[in-house]
């Protein structure tokens, strides 16, 4: 809209309403303290759906926790210790102790995908340390159908897969991490970006051929699961874990990405530069036609008339 902008005086009714809405919700760090959790425990509680978050009304991009949600969690779990136990993670050694097996057997069960990691980190030697939910491990060990897997020889077919180098821990983690991220957003482009983040950029470019759509996906690309310095050896290890490598996994992720982008495109097309119409080009000036030695049209030259007169007098 062109013209002079008229500034209206701001009334005092909107600000208290916004302030009241924000006062009824808490920042993640404040909510973690209210629930007696460490920040990492709180983030995992949000991922698992134990604590629900809401968008920030102030438009800051971060999510907040409603005061009513804090009250609900307290009433459900009864104490901070109960919630902390629900989100407690353990490594291989402690996980094996919980299930009553050796660390070697626990690792084989994890490689077969029978127990699924919930997060990972790199130690100082850049080795991947997988973490599992203690509560899930206890439930796995308590099921009667899993007893043969906890003692005795592992079935031959599973042993053959292990001998061939099968390791489903990265793939299962990617699937779980994808579910965590998708539950935290309802934006269609953000959901498509989550799928794209698990594919190699070359795969993404083959599926999403429009460069403006790819740039829009990059705006919503989630952060790496483990914080590392960019382009460092540790970052390369994390990138390998976060990128699909099996052909079948790549295939269904590509199909999912194509479907997600098509849905996002219908909901809200990706922004692109405005098309400006170039100014009309004026026609080139016409040059007047120059005629050498012009003669008056319809008139006979004087010299020709005199010549014909002399010929009539002297036949």
CSV table of C-alpha atoms in Angstrom, one decimal:
chain,number,residue,atom,x,y,z
A,1,UNK,CA,0.0,0.0,0.0
A,2,UNK,CA,1.5,3.3,-1.1
A,3,UNK,CA,1.0,6.7,0.5
A,4,UNK,CA,1.6,8.2,3.9
A,5,UNK,CA,1.6,5.8,6.8
A,6,UNK,CA,-0.6,6.8,9.6
A,7,UNK,CA,0.6,5.8,13.0
A,8,UNK,CA,-2.2,4.9,15.4
A,9,UNK,CA,-1.6,5.3,19.1
A,10,UNK,CA,-1.0,1.9,20.8
A,11,UNK,CA,-3.7,1.1,23.3
A,12,UNK,CA,-2.8,-0.4,26.7
A,13,UNK,CA,-5.1,-3.4,26.4
A,14,UNK,CA,-3.0,-5.6,24.1
A,15,UNK,CA,0.2,-5.6,26.1
A,16,UNK,CA,-1.2,-6.9,29.3
A,17,UNK,CA,-3.0,-9.7,27.4
A,18,UNK,CA,0.3,-10.8,25.8
A,19,UNK,CA,2.1,-10.5,29.1
A,20,UNK,CA,-0.6,-12.5,30.9
A,21,UNK,CA,-0.4,-15.3,28.3
A,22,UNK,CA,3.4,-15.5,28.7
A,23,UNK,CA,3.1,-15.4,32.5
A,24,UNK,CA,1.0,-18.6,32.2
A,25,UNK,CA,3.8,-20.4,30.3
A,26,UNK,CA,7.4,-21.1,31.2
A,27,UNK,CA,10.7,-21.2,29.2
A,28,UNK,CA,12.2,-24.7,28.8
A,29,UNK,CA,14.9,-24.0,31.4
A,30,UNK,CA,12.4,-22.7,34.0
A,31,UNK,CA,10.1,-25.7,33.3
A,32,UNK,CA,13.0,-28.1,33.8
A,33,UNK,CA,13.7,-26.5,37.2
A,34,UNK,CA,10.1,-26.7,38.1
A,35,UNK,CA,10.0,-30.4,37.4
A,36,UNK,CA,13.3,-31.1,39.0
A,37,UNK,CA,15.0,-32.3,35.7
A,38,UNK,CA,18.3,-31.6,34.1
A,39,UNK,CA,18.0,-29.8,30.8
A,40,UNK,CA,18.9,-33.0,28.9
A,41,UNK,CA,16.3,-34.9,30.8
A,42,UNK,CA,13.7,-32.3,30.1
A,43,UNK,CA,14.5,-32.4,26.4
A,44,UNK,CA,14.1,-36.1,26.3
A,45,UNK,CA,10.8,-35.8,28.3
A,46,UNK,CA,9.5,-33.5,25.6
A,47,UNK,CA,10.7,-35.9,22.8
A,48,UNK,CA,8.9,-38.8,24.5
A,49,UNK,CA,5.7,-36.8,24.9
A,50,UNK,CA,5.9,-36.8,28.7
A,51,UNK,CA,5.9,-33.0,28.7
A,52,UNK,CA,3.9,-31.1,26.0
A,53,UNK,CA,5.1,-27.7,24.7
A,54,UNK,CA,3.3,-24.8,23.0
A,55,UNK,CA,4.5,-22.2,20.5
A,56,UNK,CA,5.9,-19.0,21.9
A,57,UNK,CA,3.3,-16.3,21.5
A,58,UNK,CA,6.1,-13.7,21.4
A,59,UNK,CA,7.3,-15.1,18.1
A,60,UNK,CA,10.8,-16.0,19.4
A,61,UNK,CA,10.8,-19.4,17.7
A,62,UNK,CA,11.4,-21.3,20.9
A,63,UNK,CA,8.6,-23.4,22.5
A,64,UNK,CA,7.3,-22.9,26.0
A,65,UNK,CA,5.5,-25.0,28.6
A,66,UNK,CA,2.1,-24.0,29.9
A,67,UNK,CA,1.7,-23.7,33.6
A,68,UNK,CA,-1.2,-26.1,33.4
A,69,UNK,CA,1.1,-28.7,31.8
A,70,UNK,CA,3.5,-28.5,34.8
A,71,UNK,CA,0.5,-29.2,37.1
A,72,UNK,CA,-0.6,-32.1,34.9
A,73,UNK,CA,2.8,-33.8,34.9
A,74,UNK,CA,3.1,-33.4,38.7
A,75,UNK,CA,-0.3,-34.9,39.2
A,76,UNK,CA,0.5,-37.8,36.8
A,77,UNK,CA,3.9,-38.8,38.0
A,78,UNK,CA,3.4,-37.9,41.6
A,79,UNK,CA,7.1,-36.8,42.1
A,80,UNK,CA,10.1,-35.6,40.2
A,81,UNK,CA,11.8,-38.9,40.8
A,82,UNK,CA,9.1,-40.8,39.0
A,83,UNK,CA,9.4,-38.6,35.9
A,84,UNK,CA,13.2,-38.7,36.1
A,85,UNK,CA,13.1,-42.5,36.1
A,86,UNK,CA,10.9,-42.5,33.0
A,87,UNK,CA,13.5,-40.6,31.0
A,88,UNK,CA,16.7,-42.2,32.5
A,89,UNK,CA,19.1,-43.4,29.9
A,90,UNK,CA,21.9,-46.0,30.3
A,91,UNK,CA,24.8,-47.1,28.2
A,92,UNK,CA,25.8,-50.6,27.2
A,93,UNK,CA,27.3,-51.7,30.5
A,94,UNK,CA,24.5,-50.5,32.7
A,95,UNK,CA,21.9,-51.7,30.2
A,96,UNK,CA,23.3,-55.2,30.2
A,97,UNK,CA,23.2,-55.2,34.0
A,98,UNK,CA,19.5,-54.2,33.9
A,99,UNK,CA,18.7,-57.0,31.5
A,100,UNK,CA,20.9,-59.6,33.3
A,101,UNK,CA,23.1,-60.3,30.2
A,102,UNK,CA,26.7,-59.8,29.2
A,103,UNK,CA,27.7,-56.6,27.4
A,104,UNK,CA,28.6,-58.6,24.4
A,105,UNK,CA,25.1,-60.1,24.2
A,106,UNK,CA,23.5,-56.7,24.8
A,107,UNK,CA,25.5,-55.2,21.9
A,108,UNK,CA,24.4,-58.1,19.6
A,109,UNK,CA,20.7,-57.5,20.6
A,110,UNK,CA,21.1,-53.8,19.8
A,111,UNK,CA,22.8,-54.4,16.5
A,112,UNK,CA,19.9,-56.7,15.6
A,113,UNK,CA,17.5,-53.9,16.4
A,114,UNK,CA,15.8,-55.7,19.3
A,115,UNK,CA,16.6,-52.8,21.6
A,116,UNK,CA,16.6,-49.3,20.1
A,117,UNK,CA,18.8,-46.4,21.2
A,118,UNK,CA,17.2,-43.1,22.1
A,119,UNK,CA,20.2,-40.9,21.8
A,120,UNK,CA,24.0,-41.0,21.3
A,121,UNK,CA,27.1,-38.9,21.9
A,122,UNK,CA,30.8,-39.1,20.9
A,123,UNK,CA,33.4,-39.7,23.6
A,124,UNK,CA,36.8,-38.0,23.6
A,125,UNK,CA,38.1,-40.7,21.1
A,126,UNK,CA,35.2,-39.9,18.7
A,127,UNK,CA,33.7,-43.3,19.4
A,128,UNK,CA,29.9,-43.4,19.3
A,129,UNK,CA,28.2,-44.1,22.7
A,130,UNK,CA,24.6,-45.3,22.3
A,131,UNK,CA,22.1,-44.6,25.1
A,132,UNK,CA,18.9,-46.5,25.8
A,133,UNK,CA,15.9,-45.9,27.9
A,134,UNK,CA,16.2,-47.9,31.1
A,135,UNK,CA,12.5,-48.4,31.4
A,136,UNK,CA,12.3,-49.9,27.9
A,137,UNK,CA,15.2,-52.4,28.7
A,138,UNK,CA,13.4,-53.6,31.8
A,139,UNK,CA,10.2,-54.1,29.8
A,140,UNK,CA,12.1,-56.1,27.1
A,141,UNK,CA,13.7,-58.3,29.7
A,142,UNK,CA,10.3,-58.9,31.5
A,143,UNK,CA,8.5,-60.3,28.4
A,144,UNK,CA,8.4,-64.1,28.3
A,145,UNK,CA,8.9,-64.3,24.6
A,146,UNK,CA,12.3,-62.6,24.9
A,147,UNK,CA,13.7,-65.0,27.5
A,148,UNK,CA,15.4,-67.2,24.8
A,149,UNK,CA,17.2,-64.2,23.5
A,150,UNK,CA,18.7,-63.4,26.9
A,151,UNK,CA,20.3,-66.8,27.4
A,152,UNK,CA,21.6,-69.6,25.3
A,153,UNK,CA,22.6,-69.3,21.7
A,154,UNK,CA,21.2,-66.7,19.4
A,155,UNK,CA,19.2,-68.3,16.5
A,156,UNK,CA,21.3,-69.2,13.5
A,157,UNK,CA,19.6,-66.8,11.1
A,158,UNK,CA,20.3,-63.8,13.4
A,159,UNK,CA,23.9,-65.0,13.9
A,160,UNK,CA,24.4,-65.0,10.1
A,161,UNK,CA,23.2,-61.4,9.9
A,162,UNK,CA,25.6,-60.4,12.7
A,163,UNK,CA,28.5,-62.1,10.9
A,164,UNK,CA,27.6,-60.1,7.8
A,165,UNK,CA,28.1,-56.9,9.7
A,166,UNK,CA,24.4,-56.0,10.4
A,167,UNK,CA,24.1,-53.0,12.7
A,168,UNK,CA,20.6,-51.4,12.9
A,169,UNK,CA,21.5,-49.0,15.7
A,170,UNK,CA,22.0,-45.9,13.5
A,171,UNK,CA,19.0,-46.7,11.3
A,172,UNK,CA,16.7,-47.3,14.3
A,173,UNK,CA,17.9,-44.2,16.0
A,174,UNK,CA,17.2,-42.2,12.8
A,175,UNK,CA,13.6,-43.5,12.7
A,176,UNK,CA,13.1,-42.7,16.3
A,177,UNK,CA,14.7,-39.2,16.0
A,178,UNK,CA,12.5,-38.4,13.0
A,179,UNK,CA,9.4,-39.3,15.0
A,180,UNK,CA,10.5,-37.0,17.9
A,181,UNK,CA,11.0,-34.1,15.5
A,182,UNK,CA,7.8,-34.6,13.6
A,183,UNK,CA,5.7,-34.5,16.8
A,184,UNK,CA,7.1,-31.1,17.6
A,185,UNK,CA,5.9,-29.2,14.6
A,186,UNK,CA,2.7,-28.9,12.5
A,187,UNK,CA,4.3,-26.8,9.7
A,188,UNK,CA,4.3,-28.8,6.5
A,189,UNK,CA,7.6,-27.4,5.2
A,190,UNK,CA,9.3,-28.1,8.5
A,191,UNK,CA,8.0,-31.7,8.4
A,192,UNK,CA,9.4,-32.1,4.9
A,193,UNK,CA,12.7,-30.6,6.0
A,194,UNK,CA,13.0,-33.2,8.8
A,195,UNK,CA,12.7,-36.0,6.2
A,196,UNK,CA,15.2,-34.2,3.9
A,197,UNK,CA,17.7,-33.9,6.8
A,198,UNK,CA,18.1,-37.7,6.8
A,199,UNK,CA,19.1,-37.9,3.2
A,200,UNK,CA,22.3,-37.0,1.4
A,201,UNK,CA,22.0,-33.6,-0.4
A,202,UNK,CA,22.4,-35.3,-3.8
A,203,UNK,CA,19.3,-37.4,-3.0
A,204,UNK,CA,17.4,-34.3,-2.0
A,205,UNK,CA,18.3,-32.5,-5.2
A,206,UNK,CA,17.1,-35.5,-7.3
A,207,UNK,CA,13.7,-35.5,-5.5
A,208,UNK,CA,13.2,-31.7,-5.1
A,209,UNK,CA,14.4,-30.2,-8.4
A,210,UNK,CA,13.2,-26.7,-7.7
A,211,UNK,CA,16.2,-24.7,-6.2
A,212,UNK,CA,13.8,-22.3,-4.4
A,213,UNK,CA,12.0,-25.2,-2.7
A,214,UNK,CA,15.4,-26.7,-1.7
A,215,UNK,CA,16.5,-23.4,-0.2
A,216,UNK,CA,13.2,-23.2,1.7
A,217,UNK,CA,13.7,-26.7,3.1
A,218,UNK,CA,17.2,-25.6,4.3
A,219,UNK,CA,15.6,-22.8,6.3
A,220,UNK,CA,13.7,-25.4,8.4
A,221,UNK,CA,16.5,-28.0,8.6
A,222,UNK,CA,16.9,-29.3,12.2
A,223,UNK,CA,20.1,-29.0,14.1
A,224,UNK,CA,22.5,-31.9,14.4
A,225,UNK,CA,21.6,-34.3,17.2
A,226,UNK,CA,25.1,-33.9,18.7
A,227,UNK,CA,26.7,-30.5,19.0
A,228,UNK,CA,30.1,-30.5,17.3
A,229,UNK,CA,32.3,-28.0,15.6
A,230,UNK,CA,31.4,-27.6,11.9
A,231,UNK,CA,33.5,-29.5,9.4
A,232,UNK,CA,35.4,-31.3,12.3
A,233,UNK,CA,36.1,-35.0,12.3
A,234,UNK,CA,33.4,-35.4,15.0
A,235,UNK,CA,30.9,-33.6,12.8
A,236,UNK,CA,31.6,-36.0,10.0
A,237,UNK,CA,30.9,-39.0,12.3
A,238,UNK,CA,27.6,-37.4,13.4
A,239,UNK,CA,26.7,-36.7,9.7
A,240,UNK,CA,27.2,-40.3,8.8
A,241,UNK,CA,24.9,-41.4,11.7
A,242,UNK,CA,22.2,-38.9,10.7
A,243,UNK,CA,22.3,-39.8,6.9
A,244,UNK,CA,20.5,-42.9,5.6
A,245,UNK,CA,22.8,-45.4,4.0
A,246,UNK,CA,20.8,-48.5,3.2
A,247,UNK,CA,19.2,-48.6,-0.3
A,248,UNK,CA,15.7,-49.6,1.1
A,249,UNK,CA,15.8,-46.8,3.7
A,250,UNK,CA,16.9,-44.3,1.1
A,251,UNK,CA,14.0,-45.4,-1.2
A,252,UNK,CA,11.2,-44.9,1.3
A,253,UNK,CA,12.7,-41.7,2.6
A,254,UNK,CA,12.8,-40.3,-1.0
A,255,UNK,CA,9.2,-41.3,-1.5
A,256,UNK,CA,8.2,-39.8,1.8
A,257,UNK,CA,10.1,-36.6,0.9
A,258,UNK,CA,8.3,-36.3,-2.4
A,259,UNK,CA,4.9,-36.7,-0.8
A,260,UNK,CA,5.8,-34.2,2.0
A,261,UNK,CA,7.0,-31.5,-0.4
A,262,UNK,CA,3.9,-32.0,-2.6
A,263,UNK,CA,1.7,-31.5,0.4
A,264,UNK,CA,3.7,-28.4,1.6
A,265,UNK,CA,3.5,-26.9,-1.9
A,266,UNK,CA,-0.3,-27.1,-1.9
A,267,UNK,CA,-0.4,-25.6,1.6
A,268,UNK,CA,2.0,-22.8,1.0
A,269,UNK,CA,4.3,-22.5,-2.0
A,270,UNK,CA,7.9,-21.8,-1.4
A,271,UNK,CA,8.9,-18.1,-1.7
A,272,UNK,CA,10.8,-17.1,-4.8
A,273,UNK,CA,12.0,-13.7,-6.2
A,274,UNK,CA,9.3,-11.4,-7.5
A,275,UNK,CA,9.0,-11.3,-11.2
A,276,UNK,CA,9.6,-7.7,-12.5
A,277,UNK,CA,8.3,-6.6,-15.9
A,278,UNK,CA,11.1,-4.8,-17.9
A,279,UNK,CA,10.2,-1.3,-19.1
A,280,UNK,CA,9.1,-1.2,-22.8
A,281,UNK,CA,11.8,-0.6,-25.3
A,282,UNK,CA,11.0,2.5,-27.5
A,283,UNK,CA,11.0,1.8,-31.2
A,284,UNK,CA,14.2,2.7,-33.1
A,285,UNK,CA,13.8,6.1,-34.9
A,286,UNK,CA,13.2,5.7,-38.7
A,287,UNK,CA,15.8,7.4,-41.0
A,288,UNK,CA,14.4,9.5,-43.8
A,289,UNK,CA,15.1,8.1,-47.3
A,290,UNK,CA,17.6,10.3,-49.1
A,291,UNK,CA,17.0,10.4,-52.9
A,292,UNK,CA,19.9,11.7,-55.0
A,293,UNK,CA,19.1,14.3,-57.7
A,294,UNK,CA,15.4,14.5,-57.1
A,295,UNK,CA,13.2,15.5,-60.0
A,296,UNK,CA,9.8,17.0,-59.9
A,297,UNK,CA,7.2,14.3,-60.7
A,298,UNK,CA,5.1,14.7,-63.8
A,299,UNK,CA,7.3,17.3,-65.5
A,300,UNK,CA,9.6,16.9,-68.5
A,301,UNK,CA,13.1,18.4,-68.2
A,302,UNK,CA,13.6,21.7,-70.1
A,303,UNK,CA,16.5,20.5,-72.2
A,304,UNK,CA,14.4,17.6,-73.6
A,305,UNK,CA,11.5,20.0,-74.7
A,306,UNK,CA,14.0,22.3,-76.6
A,307,UNK,CA,15.5,19.4,-78.5
A,308,UNK,CA,12.1,18.2,-79.7
A,309,UNK,CA,11.2,21.8,-80.9
A,310,UNK,CA,14.4,22.0,-83.0
A,311,UNK,CA,13.7,18.7,-84.7
A,312,UNK,CA,10.2,19.8,-85.7
A,313,UNK,CA,11.7,23.0,-87.4
A,314,UNK,CA,14.4,21.0,-89.3
A,315,UNK,CA,12.9,17.8,-90.6
